[in-house]
Coordinates of C-alpha atoms in Angstrom, one line a residue:
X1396 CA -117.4 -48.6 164.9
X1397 CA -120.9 -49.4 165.7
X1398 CA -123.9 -46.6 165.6
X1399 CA -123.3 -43.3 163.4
X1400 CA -120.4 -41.7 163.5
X1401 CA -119.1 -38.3 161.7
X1402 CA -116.7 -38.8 158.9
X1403 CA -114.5 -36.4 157.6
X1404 CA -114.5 -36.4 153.3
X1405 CA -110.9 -35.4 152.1
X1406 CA -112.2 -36.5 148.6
X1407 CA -114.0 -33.2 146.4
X1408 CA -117.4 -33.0 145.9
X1409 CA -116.7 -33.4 141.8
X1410 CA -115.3 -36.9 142.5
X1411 CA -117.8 -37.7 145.3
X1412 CA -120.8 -37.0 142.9
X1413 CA -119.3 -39.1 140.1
X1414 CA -118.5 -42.0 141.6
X1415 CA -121.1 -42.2 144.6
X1416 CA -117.9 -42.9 146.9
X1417 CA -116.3 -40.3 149.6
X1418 CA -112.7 -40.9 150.7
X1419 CA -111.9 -39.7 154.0
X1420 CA -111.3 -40.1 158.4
X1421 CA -113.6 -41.7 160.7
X1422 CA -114.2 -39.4 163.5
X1423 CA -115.0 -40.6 167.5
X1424 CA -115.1 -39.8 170.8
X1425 CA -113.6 -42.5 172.4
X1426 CA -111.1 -41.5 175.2
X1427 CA -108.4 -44.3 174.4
X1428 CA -107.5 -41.6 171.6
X1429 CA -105.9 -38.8 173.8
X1430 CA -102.4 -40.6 173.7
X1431 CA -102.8 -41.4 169.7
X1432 CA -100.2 -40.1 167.6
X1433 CA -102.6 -40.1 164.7
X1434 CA -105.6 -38.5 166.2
X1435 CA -106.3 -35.2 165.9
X1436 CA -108.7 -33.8 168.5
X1437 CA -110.8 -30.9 167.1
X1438 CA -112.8 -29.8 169.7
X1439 CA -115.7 -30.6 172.0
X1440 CA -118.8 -32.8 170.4
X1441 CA -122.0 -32.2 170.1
X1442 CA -124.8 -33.1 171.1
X1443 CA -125.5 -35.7 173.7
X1444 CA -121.5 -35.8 174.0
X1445 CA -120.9 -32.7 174.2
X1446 CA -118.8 -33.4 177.2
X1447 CA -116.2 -35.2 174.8
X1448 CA -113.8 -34.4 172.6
X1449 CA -113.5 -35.9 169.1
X1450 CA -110.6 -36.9 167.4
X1451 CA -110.3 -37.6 163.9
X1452 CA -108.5 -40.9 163.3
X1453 CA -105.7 -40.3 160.4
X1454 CA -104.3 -44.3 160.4
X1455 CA -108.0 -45.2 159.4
X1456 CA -108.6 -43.8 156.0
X1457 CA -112.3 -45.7 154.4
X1458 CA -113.8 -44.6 151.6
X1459 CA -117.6 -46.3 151.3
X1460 CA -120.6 -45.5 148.5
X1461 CA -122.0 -42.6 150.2
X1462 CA -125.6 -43.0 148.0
X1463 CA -125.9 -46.2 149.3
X1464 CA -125.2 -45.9 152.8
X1465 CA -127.8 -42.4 152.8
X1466 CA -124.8 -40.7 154.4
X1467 CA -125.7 -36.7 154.5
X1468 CA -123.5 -33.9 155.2
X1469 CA -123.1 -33.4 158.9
X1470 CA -125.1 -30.2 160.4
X1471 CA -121.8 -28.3 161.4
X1472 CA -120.3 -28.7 158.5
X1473 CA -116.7 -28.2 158.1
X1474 CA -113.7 -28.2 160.1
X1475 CA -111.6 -24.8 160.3
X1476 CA -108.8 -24.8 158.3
X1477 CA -106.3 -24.6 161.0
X1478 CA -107.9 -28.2 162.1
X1479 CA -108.6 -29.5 158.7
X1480 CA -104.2 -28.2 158.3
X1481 CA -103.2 -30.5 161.2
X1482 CA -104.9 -33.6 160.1
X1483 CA -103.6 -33.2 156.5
X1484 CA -100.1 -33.3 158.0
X1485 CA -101.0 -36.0 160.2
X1486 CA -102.4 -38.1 157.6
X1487 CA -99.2 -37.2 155.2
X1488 CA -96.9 -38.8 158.0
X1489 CA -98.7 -42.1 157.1
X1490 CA -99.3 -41.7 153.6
X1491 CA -96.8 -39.3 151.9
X1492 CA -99.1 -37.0 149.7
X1493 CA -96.8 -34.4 149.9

């Protein structure tokens, strides 16, 4: 994925701040994701796409050094629970956490 893109951290703050890593989903807009079993759309963008839904993409979990990327929390925030819900039992299709 080229530019910035949103990334949702799964991994808790306590462990993030430790070890200078974040686990967690890439997020996109791309439209090829609408027939994607393992993304979850949750909700319009924002800003200049806000015309586009994003979808985060379960089958693509990273985890990178946060510190050294200057990666800062995005300005919405977090998902709603019901959204953060569906791509925890998305992701657990592919992993098995639970």
């Amino acid at each position: 994925m080229r530019d910035i893109h949103p990334f949702l951290v799964l991994s808790p703050g306590i462990f993030n701040d430790k070890t200078s890593l974040v686990i967690g989903l890439p997020m996109t807009t791309a439209a090829y994701n609408v027939d994607n079993p393992f993304a979850v759309a949750v909700g319009p963008a924002k800003g200049r796409k806000a015309e586009q839904t994003s979808y985060v993409l379960c089958h693509q979990p990273k985890s990178f050094d946060w510190r050294l990327r200057g990666a800062k929390p995005h300005p919405l925030g977090r998902l709603p629970d019901i959204l953060l819900a569906k791509v925890c039992e998305c992701l657990n299709q592919i992993v098995r956490l639970a």
